[in-house]
Tab-separated table of C-alpha atoms in Angstrom:
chain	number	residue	atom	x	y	z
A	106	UNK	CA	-14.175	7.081	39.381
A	107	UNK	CA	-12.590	8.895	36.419
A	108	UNK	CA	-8.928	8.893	38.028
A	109	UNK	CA	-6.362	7.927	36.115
A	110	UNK	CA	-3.629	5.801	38.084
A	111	UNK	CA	-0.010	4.891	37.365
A	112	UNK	CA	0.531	1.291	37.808
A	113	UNK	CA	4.450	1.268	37.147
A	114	UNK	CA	5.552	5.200	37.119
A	115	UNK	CA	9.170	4.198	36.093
A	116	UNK	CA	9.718	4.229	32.103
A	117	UNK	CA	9.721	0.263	30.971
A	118	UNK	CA	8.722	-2.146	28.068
A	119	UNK	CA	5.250	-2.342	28.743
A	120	UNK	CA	3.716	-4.100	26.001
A	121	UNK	CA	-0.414	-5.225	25.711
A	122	UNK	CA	-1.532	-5.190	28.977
A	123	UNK	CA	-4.333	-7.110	29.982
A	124	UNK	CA	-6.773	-7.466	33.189
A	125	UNK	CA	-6.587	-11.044	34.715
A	126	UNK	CA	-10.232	-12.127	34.617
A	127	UNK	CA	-10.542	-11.885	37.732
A	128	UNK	CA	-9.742	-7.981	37.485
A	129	UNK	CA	-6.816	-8.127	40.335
A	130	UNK	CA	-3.947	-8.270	38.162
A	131	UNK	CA	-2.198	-6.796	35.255
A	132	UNK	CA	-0.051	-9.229	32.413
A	133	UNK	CA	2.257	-7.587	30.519
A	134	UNK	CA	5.012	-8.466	28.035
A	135	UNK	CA	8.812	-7.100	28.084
A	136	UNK	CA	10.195	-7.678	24.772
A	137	UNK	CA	13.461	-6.453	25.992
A	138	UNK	CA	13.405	-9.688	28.211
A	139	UNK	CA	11.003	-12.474	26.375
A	140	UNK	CA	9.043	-12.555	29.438
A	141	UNK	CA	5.845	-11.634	30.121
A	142	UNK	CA	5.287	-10.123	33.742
A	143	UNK	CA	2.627	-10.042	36.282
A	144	UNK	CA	1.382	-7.364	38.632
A	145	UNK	CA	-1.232	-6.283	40.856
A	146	UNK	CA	-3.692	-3.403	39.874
A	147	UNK	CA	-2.221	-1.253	43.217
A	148	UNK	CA	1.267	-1.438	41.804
A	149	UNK	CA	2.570	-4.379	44.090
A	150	UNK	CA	3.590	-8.079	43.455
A	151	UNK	CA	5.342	-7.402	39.867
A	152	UNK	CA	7.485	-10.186	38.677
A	153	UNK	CA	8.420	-12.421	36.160
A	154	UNK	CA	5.119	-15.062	35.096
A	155	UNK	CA	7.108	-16.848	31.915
A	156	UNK	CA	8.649	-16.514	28.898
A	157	UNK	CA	7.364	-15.187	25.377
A	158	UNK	CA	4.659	-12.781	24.654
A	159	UNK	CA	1.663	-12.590	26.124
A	160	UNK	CA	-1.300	-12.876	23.795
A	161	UNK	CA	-4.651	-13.854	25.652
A	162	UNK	CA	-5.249	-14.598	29.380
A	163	UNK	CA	-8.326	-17.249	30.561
A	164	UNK	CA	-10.171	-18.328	33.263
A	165	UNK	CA	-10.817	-22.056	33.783
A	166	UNK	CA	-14.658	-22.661	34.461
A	167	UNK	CA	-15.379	-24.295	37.883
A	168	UNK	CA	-11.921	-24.030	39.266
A	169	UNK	CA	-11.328	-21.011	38.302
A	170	UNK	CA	-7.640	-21.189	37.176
A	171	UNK	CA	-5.686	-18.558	35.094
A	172	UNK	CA	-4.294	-19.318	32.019
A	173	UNK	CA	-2.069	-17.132	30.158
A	174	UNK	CA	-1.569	-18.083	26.493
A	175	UNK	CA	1.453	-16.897	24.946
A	176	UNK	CA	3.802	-17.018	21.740
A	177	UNK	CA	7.374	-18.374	22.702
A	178	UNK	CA	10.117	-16.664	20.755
A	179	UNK	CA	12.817	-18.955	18.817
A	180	UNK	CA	16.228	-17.928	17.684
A	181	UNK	CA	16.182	-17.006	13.936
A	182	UNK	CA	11.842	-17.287	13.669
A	183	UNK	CA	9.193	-14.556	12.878
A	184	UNK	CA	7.504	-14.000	15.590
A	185	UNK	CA	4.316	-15.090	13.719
A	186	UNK	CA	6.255	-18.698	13.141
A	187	UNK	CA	6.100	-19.217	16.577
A	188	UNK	CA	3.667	-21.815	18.525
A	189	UNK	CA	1.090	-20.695	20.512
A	190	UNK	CA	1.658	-22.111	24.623
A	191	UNK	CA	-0.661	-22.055	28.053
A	192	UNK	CA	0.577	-21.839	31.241
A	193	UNK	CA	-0.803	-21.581	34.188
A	194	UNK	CA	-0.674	-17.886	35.779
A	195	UNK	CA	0.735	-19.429	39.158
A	196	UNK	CA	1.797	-22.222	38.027
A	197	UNK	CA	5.644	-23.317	36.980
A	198	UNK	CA	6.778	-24.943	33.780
A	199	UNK	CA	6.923	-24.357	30.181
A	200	UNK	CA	2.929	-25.557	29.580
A	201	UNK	CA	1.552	-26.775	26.614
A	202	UNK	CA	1.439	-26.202	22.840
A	203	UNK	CA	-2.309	-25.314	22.007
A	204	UNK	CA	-1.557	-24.094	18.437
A	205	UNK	CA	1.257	-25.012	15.528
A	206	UNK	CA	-0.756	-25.592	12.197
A	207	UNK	CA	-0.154	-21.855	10.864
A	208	UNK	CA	1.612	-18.683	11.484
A	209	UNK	CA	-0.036	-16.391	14.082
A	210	UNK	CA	0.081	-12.469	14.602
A	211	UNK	CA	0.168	-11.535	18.124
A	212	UNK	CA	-2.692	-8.597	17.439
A	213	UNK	CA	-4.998	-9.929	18.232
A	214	UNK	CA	-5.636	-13.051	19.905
A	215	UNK	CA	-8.909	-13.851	21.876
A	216	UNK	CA	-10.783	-17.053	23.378
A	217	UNK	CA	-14.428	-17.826	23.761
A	218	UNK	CA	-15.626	-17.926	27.900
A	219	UNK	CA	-15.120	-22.295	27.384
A	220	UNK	CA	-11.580	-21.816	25.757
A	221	UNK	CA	-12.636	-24.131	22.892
A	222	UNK	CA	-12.249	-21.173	20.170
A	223	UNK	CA	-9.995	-18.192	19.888
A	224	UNK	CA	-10.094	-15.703	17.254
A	225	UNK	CA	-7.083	-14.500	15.652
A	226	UNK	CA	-4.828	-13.367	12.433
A	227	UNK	CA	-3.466	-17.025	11.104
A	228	UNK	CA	-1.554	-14.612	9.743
A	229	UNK	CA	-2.580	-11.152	9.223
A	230	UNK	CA	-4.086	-10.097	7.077
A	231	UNK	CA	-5.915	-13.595	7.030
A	232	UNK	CA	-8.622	-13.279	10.610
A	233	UNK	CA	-10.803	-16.179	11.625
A	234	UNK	CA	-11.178	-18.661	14.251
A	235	UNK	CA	-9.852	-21.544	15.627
A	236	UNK	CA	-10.860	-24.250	17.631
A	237	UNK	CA	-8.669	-25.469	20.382
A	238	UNK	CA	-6.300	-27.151	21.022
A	239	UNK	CA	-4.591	-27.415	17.502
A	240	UNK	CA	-7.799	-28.856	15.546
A	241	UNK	CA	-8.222	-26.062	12.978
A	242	UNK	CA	-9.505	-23.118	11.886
A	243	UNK	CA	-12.067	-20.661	9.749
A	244	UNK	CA	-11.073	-17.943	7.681
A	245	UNK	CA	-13.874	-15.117	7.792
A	246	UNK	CA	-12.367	-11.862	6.837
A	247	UNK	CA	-9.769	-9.885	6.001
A	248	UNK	CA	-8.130	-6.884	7.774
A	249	UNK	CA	-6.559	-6.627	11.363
A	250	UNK	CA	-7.388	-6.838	15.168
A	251	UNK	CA	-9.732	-9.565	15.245
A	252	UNK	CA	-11.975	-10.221	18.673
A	253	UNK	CA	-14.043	-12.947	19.894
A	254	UNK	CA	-17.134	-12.230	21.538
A	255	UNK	CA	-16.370	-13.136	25.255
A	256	UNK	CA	-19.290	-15.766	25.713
A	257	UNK	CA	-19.518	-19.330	24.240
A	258	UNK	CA	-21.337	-17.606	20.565
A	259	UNK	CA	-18.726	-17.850	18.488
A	260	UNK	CA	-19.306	-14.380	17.153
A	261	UNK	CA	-16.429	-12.821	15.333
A	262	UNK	CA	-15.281	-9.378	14.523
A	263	UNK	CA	-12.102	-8.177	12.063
A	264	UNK	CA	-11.253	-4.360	11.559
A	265	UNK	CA	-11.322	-2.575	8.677
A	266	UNK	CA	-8.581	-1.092	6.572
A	267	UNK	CA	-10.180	2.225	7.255
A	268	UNK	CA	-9.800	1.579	10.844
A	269	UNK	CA	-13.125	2.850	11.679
A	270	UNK	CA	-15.684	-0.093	11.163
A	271	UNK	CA	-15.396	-3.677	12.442
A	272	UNK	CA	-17.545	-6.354	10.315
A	273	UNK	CA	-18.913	-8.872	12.412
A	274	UNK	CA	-19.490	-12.988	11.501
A	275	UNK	CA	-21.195	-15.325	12.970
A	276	UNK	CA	-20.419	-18.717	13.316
A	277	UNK	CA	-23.113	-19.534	10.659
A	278	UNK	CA	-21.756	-16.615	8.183
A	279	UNK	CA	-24.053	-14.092	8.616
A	280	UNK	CA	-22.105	-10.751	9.044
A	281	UNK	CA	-23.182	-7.016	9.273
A	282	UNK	CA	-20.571	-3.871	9.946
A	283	UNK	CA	-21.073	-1.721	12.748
A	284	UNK	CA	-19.313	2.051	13.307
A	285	UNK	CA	-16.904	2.217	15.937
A	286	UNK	CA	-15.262	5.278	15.051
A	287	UNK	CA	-18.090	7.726	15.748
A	288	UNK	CA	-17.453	8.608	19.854
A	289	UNK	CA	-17.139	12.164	20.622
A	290	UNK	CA	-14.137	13.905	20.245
A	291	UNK	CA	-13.282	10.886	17.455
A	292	UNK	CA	-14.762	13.463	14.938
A	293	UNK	CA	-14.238	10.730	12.000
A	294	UNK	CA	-10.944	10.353	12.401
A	295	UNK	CA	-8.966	7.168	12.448
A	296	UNK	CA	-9.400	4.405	15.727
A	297	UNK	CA	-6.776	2.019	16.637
A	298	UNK	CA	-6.350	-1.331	18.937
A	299	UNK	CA	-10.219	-2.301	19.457
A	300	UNK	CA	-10.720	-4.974	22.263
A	301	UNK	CA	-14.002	-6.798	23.137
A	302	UNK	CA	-13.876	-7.014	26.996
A	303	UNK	CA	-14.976	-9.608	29.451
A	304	UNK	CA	-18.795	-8.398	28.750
A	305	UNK	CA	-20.290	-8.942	25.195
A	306	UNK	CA	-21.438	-5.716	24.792
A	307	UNK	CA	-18.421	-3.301	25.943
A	308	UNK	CA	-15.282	-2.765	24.248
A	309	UNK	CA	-12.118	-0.663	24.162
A	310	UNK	CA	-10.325	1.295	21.559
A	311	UNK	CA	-8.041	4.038	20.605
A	312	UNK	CA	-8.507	7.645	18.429
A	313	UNK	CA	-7.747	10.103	16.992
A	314	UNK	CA	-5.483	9.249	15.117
A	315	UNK	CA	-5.065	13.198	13.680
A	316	UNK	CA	-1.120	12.494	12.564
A	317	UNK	CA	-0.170	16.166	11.134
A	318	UNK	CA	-3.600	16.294	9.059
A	319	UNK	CA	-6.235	18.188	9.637
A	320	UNK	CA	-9.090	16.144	8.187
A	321	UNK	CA	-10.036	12.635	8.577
A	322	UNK	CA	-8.831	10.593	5.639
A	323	UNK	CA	-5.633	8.499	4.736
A	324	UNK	CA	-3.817	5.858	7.383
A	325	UNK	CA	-2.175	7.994	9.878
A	326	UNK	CA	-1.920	5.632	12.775
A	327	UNK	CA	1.568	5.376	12.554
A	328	UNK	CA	1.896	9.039	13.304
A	329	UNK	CA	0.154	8.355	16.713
A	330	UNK	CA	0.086	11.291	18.424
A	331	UNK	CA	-0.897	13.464	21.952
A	332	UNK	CA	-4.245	13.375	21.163
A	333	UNK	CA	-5.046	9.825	21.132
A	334	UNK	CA	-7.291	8.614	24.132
A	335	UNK	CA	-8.882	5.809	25.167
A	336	UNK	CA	-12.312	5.406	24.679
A	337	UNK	CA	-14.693	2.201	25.948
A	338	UNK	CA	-17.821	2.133	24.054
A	339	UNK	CA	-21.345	0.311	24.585
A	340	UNK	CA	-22.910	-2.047	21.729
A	341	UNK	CA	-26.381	-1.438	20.912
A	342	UNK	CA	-28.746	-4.976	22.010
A	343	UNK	CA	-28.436	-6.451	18.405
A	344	UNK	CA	-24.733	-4.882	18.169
A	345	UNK	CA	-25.200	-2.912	14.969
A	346	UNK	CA	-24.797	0.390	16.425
A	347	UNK	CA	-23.014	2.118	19.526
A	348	UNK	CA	-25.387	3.413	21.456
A	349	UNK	CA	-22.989	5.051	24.386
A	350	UNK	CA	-19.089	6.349	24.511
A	351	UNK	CA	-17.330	7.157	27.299
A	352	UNK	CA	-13.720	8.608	27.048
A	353	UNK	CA	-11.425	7.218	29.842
A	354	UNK	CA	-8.117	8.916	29.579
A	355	UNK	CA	-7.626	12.845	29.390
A	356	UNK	CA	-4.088	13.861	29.106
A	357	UNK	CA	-1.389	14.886	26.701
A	358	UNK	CA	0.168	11.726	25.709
A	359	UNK	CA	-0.733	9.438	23.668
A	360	UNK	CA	-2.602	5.706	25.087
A	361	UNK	CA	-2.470	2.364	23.372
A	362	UNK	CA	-3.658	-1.032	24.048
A	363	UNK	CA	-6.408	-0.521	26.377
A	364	UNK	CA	-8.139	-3.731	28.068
A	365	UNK	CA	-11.439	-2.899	29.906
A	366	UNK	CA	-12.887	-5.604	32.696
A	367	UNK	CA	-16.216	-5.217	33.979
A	368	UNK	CA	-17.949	-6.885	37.362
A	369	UNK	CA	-20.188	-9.300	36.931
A	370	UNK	CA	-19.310	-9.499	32.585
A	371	UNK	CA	-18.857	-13.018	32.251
A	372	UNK	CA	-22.250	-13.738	33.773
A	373	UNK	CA	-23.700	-12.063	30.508
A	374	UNK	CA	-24.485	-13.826	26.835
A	375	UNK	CA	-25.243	-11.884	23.455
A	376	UNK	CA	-29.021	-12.820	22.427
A	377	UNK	CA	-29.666	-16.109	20.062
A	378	UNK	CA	-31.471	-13.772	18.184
A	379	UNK	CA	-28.304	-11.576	17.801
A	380	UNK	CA	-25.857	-14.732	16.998
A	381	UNK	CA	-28.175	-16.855	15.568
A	382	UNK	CA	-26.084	-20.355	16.413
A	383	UNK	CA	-29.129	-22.623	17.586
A	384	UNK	CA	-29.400	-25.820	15.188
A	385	UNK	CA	-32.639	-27.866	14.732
A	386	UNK	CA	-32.538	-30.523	17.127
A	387	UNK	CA	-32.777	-33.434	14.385
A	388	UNK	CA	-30.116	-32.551	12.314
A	389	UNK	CA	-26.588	-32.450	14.081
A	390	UNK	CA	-23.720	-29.645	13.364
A	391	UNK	CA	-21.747	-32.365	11.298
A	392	UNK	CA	-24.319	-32.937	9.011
A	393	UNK	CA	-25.666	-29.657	8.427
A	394	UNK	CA	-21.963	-28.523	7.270
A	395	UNK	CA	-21.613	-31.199	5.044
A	396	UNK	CA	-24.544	-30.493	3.108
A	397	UNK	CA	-24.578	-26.901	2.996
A	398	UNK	CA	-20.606	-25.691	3.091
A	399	UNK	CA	-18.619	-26.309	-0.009
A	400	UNK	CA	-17.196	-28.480	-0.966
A	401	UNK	CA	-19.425	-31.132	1.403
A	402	UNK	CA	-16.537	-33.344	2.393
A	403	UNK	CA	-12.676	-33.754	1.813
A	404	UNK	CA	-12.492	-37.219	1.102
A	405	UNK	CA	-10.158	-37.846	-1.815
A	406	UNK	CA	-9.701	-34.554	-2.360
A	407	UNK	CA	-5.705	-33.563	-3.152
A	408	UNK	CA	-6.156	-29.985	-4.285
A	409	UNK	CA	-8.747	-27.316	-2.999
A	410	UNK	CA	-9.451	-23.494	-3.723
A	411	UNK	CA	-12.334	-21.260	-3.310
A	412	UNK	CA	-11.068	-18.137	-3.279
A	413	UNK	CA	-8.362	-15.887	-1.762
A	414	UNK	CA	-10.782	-15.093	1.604
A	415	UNK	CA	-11.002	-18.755	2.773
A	416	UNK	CA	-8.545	-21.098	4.188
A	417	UNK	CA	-8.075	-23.459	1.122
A	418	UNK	CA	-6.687	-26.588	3.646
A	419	UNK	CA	-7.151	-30.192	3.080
A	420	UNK	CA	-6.615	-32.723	6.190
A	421	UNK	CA	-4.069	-35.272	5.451
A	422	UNK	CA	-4.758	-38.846	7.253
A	423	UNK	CA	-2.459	-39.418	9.975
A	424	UNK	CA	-0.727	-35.950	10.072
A	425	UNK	CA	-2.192	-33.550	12.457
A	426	UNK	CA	-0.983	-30.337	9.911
A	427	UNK	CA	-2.657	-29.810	6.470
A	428	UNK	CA	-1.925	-29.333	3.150
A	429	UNK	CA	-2.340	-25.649	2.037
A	430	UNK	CA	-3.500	-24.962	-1.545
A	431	UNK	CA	-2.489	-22.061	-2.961
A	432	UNK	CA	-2.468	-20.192	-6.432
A	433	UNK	CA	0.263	-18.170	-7.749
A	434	UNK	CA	-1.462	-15.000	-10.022
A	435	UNK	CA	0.843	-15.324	-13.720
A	436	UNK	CA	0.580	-12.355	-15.964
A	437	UNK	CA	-2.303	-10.364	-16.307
A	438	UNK	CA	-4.302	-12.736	-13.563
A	439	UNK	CA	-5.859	-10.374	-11.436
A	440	UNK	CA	-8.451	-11.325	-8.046
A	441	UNK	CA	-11.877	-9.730	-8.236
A	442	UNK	CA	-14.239	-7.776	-6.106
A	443	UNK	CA	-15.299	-11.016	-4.135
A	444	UNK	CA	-11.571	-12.548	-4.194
A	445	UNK	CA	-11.904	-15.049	-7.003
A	446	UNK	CA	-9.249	-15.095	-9.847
């Protein structure tokens, strides 16, 4: 209705926020505590749900269920060293590790409608996705805020350093880059925090980011600002384009974070046409990646490197983490335009 309602008036640590799938509820972390904290959308019910920082919250198909996947802080770790956990919402317990093979930055972490694949910064500035639980993952970008389109298509997004564009991958590689710093009242400034919500074709984000400039150029996010709203925009059909912006807040201080749930959104799928994931029926997905990714297989292999973009892991028998390959640049070694040496 355009209203703008205070969940928790009082000043507090209030940290991502997210809509329970079900659109009832509100997780939040404290990072005063190490506890992420549950409430409903009216204001009532707040209390403690577990410890760590929230990251990602999912429904389990058929029963329903609400997980909330988080990052559990250790004594004398990055924050990006830390394992990734689930837990049920209402449950008790500490839960289960669902990812340990890398680092992970807690912007931004999202899973597929199944669960089996999250997207995420393994760590920034490194985005790509993983498949879950702990089995391993795809590098397809570089850049910040990565999102995973909320259906079972795999499709992909990582920001820009401009912080106006996302570029979008599918799970086959095809990618394209679509605007989402054009809304009104944006005026090609800088946006900030964009979030795919529980419908493929709606998202969230912040702008403008003006900082104490008066045209739109440079990184002023950190400056932040009064002027920065939040904004939930529409994707065009084929999601190159989009085609409608509303702006949600109106006031004179400045919003982060947003999260945006929509009735009915998880009943809706992107197009095949738009993803482009279906397979011939004769050959399976195993076989098609062996003969058409690089290197084919990673049999006998003990060192590995395309280029600075992609993972560069090699499975070891019998241990579940891999070896990482990396290079180290000597003298006047320099990476090219397509992140070769």
């Amino acid at each position: 209705g355009g209203r703008e309602q205070s969940v928790l008036p009082n000043p507090r640590a209030c940290a991502k926020p997210m809509l329970t799938p079900d659109g009832n509820r509100i997780v939040f972390s404290d990072g005063t505590t190490n506890a992420y904290m549950v409430v409903d959308t009216d204001g009532n019910g707040l209390r403690k749900a577990g410890d760590g920082f929230a990251m990602e919250l999912w429904a389990e198909p058929g029963t329903g269920r609400i997980w909330v996947y988080s990052q559990q802080r250790r004594k004398g770790k990055k924050k990006e060293d830390n394992p990734i956990r689930r837990a049920l919402l209402d449950g008790k317990g500490p839960g289960e590790v669902v990812w340990n093979r890398t680092q992970v930055s807690v912007d931004n972490f999202q899973l597929s409608r199944d669960g089996k694949l999250a997207a995420g910064l393994f760590p920034w500035p490194k985005g790509g996705v993983a498949e879950l639980p702990n089995k391993g993952w795809q590098q397809r970008g570089g850049g910040c805020w990565t999102s995973l389109a909320p259906d079972n298509s795999g499709l992909f997004w990582i920001f820009d350093g401009p912080h106006r564009n996302v570029t979008l991958v599918t799970s086959e590689g095809r990618r394209w880059k679509t605007c989402i710093g054009d809304g009104p009242g944006i005026n090609g400034f800088e946006v900030y925090h964009p979030r795919w919500s529980n419908h493929p074709r709606i998202f969230a984000c912040t702008g403008p980011y003006l900082g104490s400039g008066g045209r739109p150029g440079g990184n002023r996010i950190g400056a932040g600002g009064k002027a920065v709203e939040l904004y939930v925009g529409r994707f065009s059909k084929d999601l190159t384009k989009v085609e409608q912006w509303v702006q949600v807040t109106r006031n004179k201080k400045a919003d982060f974070l947003p999260d945006v749930w929509v009735e009915d959104g998880a009943r809706h799928d992107l197009a095949r046409s738009v993803v482009g994931n279906e397979l011939p029926e004769s050959i399976s997905e195993a076989e098609l990646r062996r003969f058409s990714q690089w290197p084919g297989t990673s049999d006998g292999l003990v060192f590995l490197w395309e280029n600075r973009s992609t993972t560069n892991e090699i499975p070891v028998p019998g241990q579940d983490v891999p070896r990482i390959c990396k290079l180290r640049e000597l003298r006047k070694a320099i990476y090219g335009p397509n992140q070769g040496m």
